[in-house]
Each structure stands twice: as structure tokens, then as C-alpha cells.
Short mmCIF file of C-alpha atoms in Angstrom, two decimals:
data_model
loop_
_atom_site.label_atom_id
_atom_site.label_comp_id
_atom_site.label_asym_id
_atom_site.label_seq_id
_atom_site.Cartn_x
_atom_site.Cartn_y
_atom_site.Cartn_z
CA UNK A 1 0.00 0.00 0.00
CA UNK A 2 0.92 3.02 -1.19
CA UNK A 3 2.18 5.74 2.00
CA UNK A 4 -0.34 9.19 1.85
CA UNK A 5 2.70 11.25 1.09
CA UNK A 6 3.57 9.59 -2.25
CA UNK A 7 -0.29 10.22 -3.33
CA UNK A 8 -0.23 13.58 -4.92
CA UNK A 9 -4.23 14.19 -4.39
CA UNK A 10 -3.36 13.79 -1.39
CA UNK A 11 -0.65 16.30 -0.79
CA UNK A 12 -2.33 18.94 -2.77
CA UNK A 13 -5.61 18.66 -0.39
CA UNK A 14 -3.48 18.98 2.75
CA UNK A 15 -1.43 21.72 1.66
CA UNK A 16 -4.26 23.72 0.14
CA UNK A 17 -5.65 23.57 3.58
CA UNK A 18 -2.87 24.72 5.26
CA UNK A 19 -2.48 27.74 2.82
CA UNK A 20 -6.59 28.08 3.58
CA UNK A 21 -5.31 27.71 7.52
CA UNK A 22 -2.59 30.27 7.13
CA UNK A 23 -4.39 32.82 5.55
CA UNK A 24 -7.76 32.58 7.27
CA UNK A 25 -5.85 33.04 10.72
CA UNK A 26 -4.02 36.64 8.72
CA UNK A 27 -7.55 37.54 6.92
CA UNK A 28 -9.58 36.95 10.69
CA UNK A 29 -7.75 40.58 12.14
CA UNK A 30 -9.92 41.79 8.98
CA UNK A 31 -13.18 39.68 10.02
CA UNK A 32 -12.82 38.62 6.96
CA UNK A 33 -12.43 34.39 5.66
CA UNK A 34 -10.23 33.36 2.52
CA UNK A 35 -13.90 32.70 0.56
CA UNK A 36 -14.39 36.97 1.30
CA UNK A 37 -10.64 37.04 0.16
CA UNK A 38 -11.41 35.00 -2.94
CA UNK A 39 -14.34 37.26 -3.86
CA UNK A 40 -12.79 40.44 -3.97
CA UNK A 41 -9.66 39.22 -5.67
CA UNK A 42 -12.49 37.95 -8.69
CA UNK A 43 -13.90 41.34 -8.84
CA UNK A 44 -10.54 43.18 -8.79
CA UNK A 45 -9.93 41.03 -12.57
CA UNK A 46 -13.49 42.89 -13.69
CA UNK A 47 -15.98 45.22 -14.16
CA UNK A 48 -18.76 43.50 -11.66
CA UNK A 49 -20.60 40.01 -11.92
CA UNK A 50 -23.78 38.81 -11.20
CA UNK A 51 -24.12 36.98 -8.40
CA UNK A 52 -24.87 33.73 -10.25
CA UNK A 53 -21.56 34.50 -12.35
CA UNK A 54 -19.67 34.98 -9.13
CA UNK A 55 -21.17 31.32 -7.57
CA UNK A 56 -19.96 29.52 -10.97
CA UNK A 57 -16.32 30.93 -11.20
CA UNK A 58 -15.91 30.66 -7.45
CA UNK A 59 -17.61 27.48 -7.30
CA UNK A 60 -19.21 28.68 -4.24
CA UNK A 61 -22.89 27.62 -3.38
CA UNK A 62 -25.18 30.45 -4.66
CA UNK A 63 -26.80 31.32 -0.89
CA UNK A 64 -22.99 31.13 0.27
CA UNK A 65 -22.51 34.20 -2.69
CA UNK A 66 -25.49 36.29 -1.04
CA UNK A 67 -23.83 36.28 2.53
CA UNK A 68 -20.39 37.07 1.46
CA UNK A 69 -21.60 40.01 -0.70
CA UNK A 70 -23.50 41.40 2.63
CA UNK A 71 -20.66 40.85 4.75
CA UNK A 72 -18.29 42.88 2.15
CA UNK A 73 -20.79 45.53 1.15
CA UNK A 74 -21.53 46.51 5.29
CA UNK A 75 -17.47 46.65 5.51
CA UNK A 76 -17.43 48.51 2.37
CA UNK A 77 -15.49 46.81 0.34
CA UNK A 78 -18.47 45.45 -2.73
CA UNK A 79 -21.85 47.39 -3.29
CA UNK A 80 -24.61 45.84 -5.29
CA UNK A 81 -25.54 47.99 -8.51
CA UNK A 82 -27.73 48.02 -11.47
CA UNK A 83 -26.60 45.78 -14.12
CA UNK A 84 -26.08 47.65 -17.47
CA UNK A 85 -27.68 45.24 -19.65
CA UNK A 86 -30.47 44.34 -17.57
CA UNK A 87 -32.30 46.66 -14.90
CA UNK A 88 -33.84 43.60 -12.99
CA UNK A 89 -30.24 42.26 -12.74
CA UNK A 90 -27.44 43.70 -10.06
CA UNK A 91 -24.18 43.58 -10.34
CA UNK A 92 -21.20 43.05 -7.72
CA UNK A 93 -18.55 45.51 -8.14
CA UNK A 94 -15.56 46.66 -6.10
CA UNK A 95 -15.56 49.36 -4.79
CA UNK A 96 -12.26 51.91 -3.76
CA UNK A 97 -12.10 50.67 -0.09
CA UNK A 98 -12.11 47.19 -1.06
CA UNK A 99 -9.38 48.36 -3.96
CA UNK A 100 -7.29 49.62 -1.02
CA UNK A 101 -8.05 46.34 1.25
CA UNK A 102 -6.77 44.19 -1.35
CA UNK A 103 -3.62 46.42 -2.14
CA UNK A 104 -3.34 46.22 2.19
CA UNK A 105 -3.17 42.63 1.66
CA UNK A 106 -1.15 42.26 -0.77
CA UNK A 107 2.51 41.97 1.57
CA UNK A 108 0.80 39.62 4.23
CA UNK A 109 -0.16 37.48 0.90
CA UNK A 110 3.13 36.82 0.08
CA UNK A 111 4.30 36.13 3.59
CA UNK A 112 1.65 33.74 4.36
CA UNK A 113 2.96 31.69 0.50
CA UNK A 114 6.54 32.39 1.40
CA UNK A 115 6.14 30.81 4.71
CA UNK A 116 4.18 27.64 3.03
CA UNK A 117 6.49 27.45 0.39
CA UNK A 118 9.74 28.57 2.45
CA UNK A 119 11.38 24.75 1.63
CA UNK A 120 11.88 25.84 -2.30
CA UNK A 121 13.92 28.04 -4.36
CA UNK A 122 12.88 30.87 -6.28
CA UNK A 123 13.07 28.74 -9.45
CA UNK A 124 11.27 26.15 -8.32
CA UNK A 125 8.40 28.25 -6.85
CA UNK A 126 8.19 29.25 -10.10
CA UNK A 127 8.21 26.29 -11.71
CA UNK A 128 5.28 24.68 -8.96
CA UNK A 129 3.12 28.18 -10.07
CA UNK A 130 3.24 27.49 -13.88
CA UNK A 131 2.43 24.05 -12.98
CA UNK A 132 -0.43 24.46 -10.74
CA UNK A 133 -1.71 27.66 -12.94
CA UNK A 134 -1.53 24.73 -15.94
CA UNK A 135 -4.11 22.40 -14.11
CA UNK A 136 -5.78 25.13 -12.49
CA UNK A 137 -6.69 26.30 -16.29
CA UNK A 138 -7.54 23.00 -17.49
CA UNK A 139 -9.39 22.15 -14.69
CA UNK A 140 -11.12 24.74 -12.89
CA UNK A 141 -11.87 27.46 -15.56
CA UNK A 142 -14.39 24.87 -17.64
#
């Protein structure tokens, strides 16, 4: 039998949820959870989604979508707005405090990856990046 450490499924479920572990405990000063995180980072990449839009790329439930847009339009950070192409329809956008959150962020990111990552080399940090972004693409963007 096969040891859980030579299983890559495996390994790639336990250290996505230490990343999750790391960066919920930096994001929780914040009040904030890696999903909220997630979120804002989507609508930073574009003009505003619909809700449903934001549920399918996120692969969040829809009713999880709903909370997380109240939680970040009482801090400020996302307000609800007409959509352009269809006045029935609202749109998530980000607003400039959540703009400024994310840029706040941005440094404690890179600490909480450097710390997961601290056992490789620039190169191959690089090389694990283009290699998850690879899967990532073929797998998660469908």
C-alpha cells in the first residue's frame, strides 16, 4: 500500500488547507475568511458580476454568494448595482475601499505563500506556479 505522502491528491488537499489555515488566521484581524478574500480578488480582474456569475467561477454555493456580498458591502469593500444590460439584474462591483483592502493585503499574501512554500527556491516556486496555474486552467476554468 501506497504511503499518503507519495499520493499527490493527497498532498495537494493537505497543503491547500494549510495555505486556507494560514491565511484565514491573517484575513480573521480583517473579520474577513479566505472565501471573502477569494471574492474580492475575482472582482478586482473585472468590471462587476452577477451573483450567479460569481457562484460559478468561485464554485461557491449560490446562498454562500449572497452572505459574502453582505458581509463585504456593510465593511465597504463590494456594493450591489444596477446591471447595465439588464435593470432587474445587479451587479457586484468593487468598490475603492475594497481596492485599497486588497492592495493592504497584498505583503501579508506573500508572507503567508513564502512561509508555506519557504522549503523551495525561487526557481522552483516558479516552476510549482506554472504548474499548478496549468491544471488550475484546465481544470477549474471549464
Amino acid at each position: 500500500m501506497r504511503g499518503l505522502h507519495s499520493d499527490t491528491g493527497y498532498l495537494l488537499y493537505r497543503l491547500g488547507l494549510r495555505s486556507g489555515q494560514l491565511f484565514n488566521t491573517f484575513l480573521q484581524e480583517s473579520g474577513l475568511r479566505l472565501r471573502h478574500y477569494a471574492l474580492l480578488r475575482f472582482l478586482a480582474t473585472s468590471e462587476g458580476a452577477l451573483q450567479r456569475e460569481l457562484s460559478s467561477r468561485l464554485g461557491y454555493d449560490p446562498s454562500a454568494i449572497v452572505g459574502l456580498v453582505d458581509d463585504l458591502e456593510k465593511l465597504g469593500f463590494a456594493a450591489r448595482r444596477p446591471s447595465p444590460d439588464d435593470r432587474r439584474s445587479r451587479i457586484v462591483v468593487l468598490t475603492e475601499d475594497g481596492r485599497a483592502f486588497l492592495r493592504d493585503t497584498d505583503e501579508a499574501g506573500l508572507r503567508v505563500t513564502n512561509d508555506l512554500l519557504q522549503p523551495l527556491d525561487p526557481a522552483e516556486r516558479d516552476t510549482l506556479h506554472t504548474l499548478l496555474q496549468r491544471v488550475a486552467e484546465a481544470e477549474l476554468d471549464t
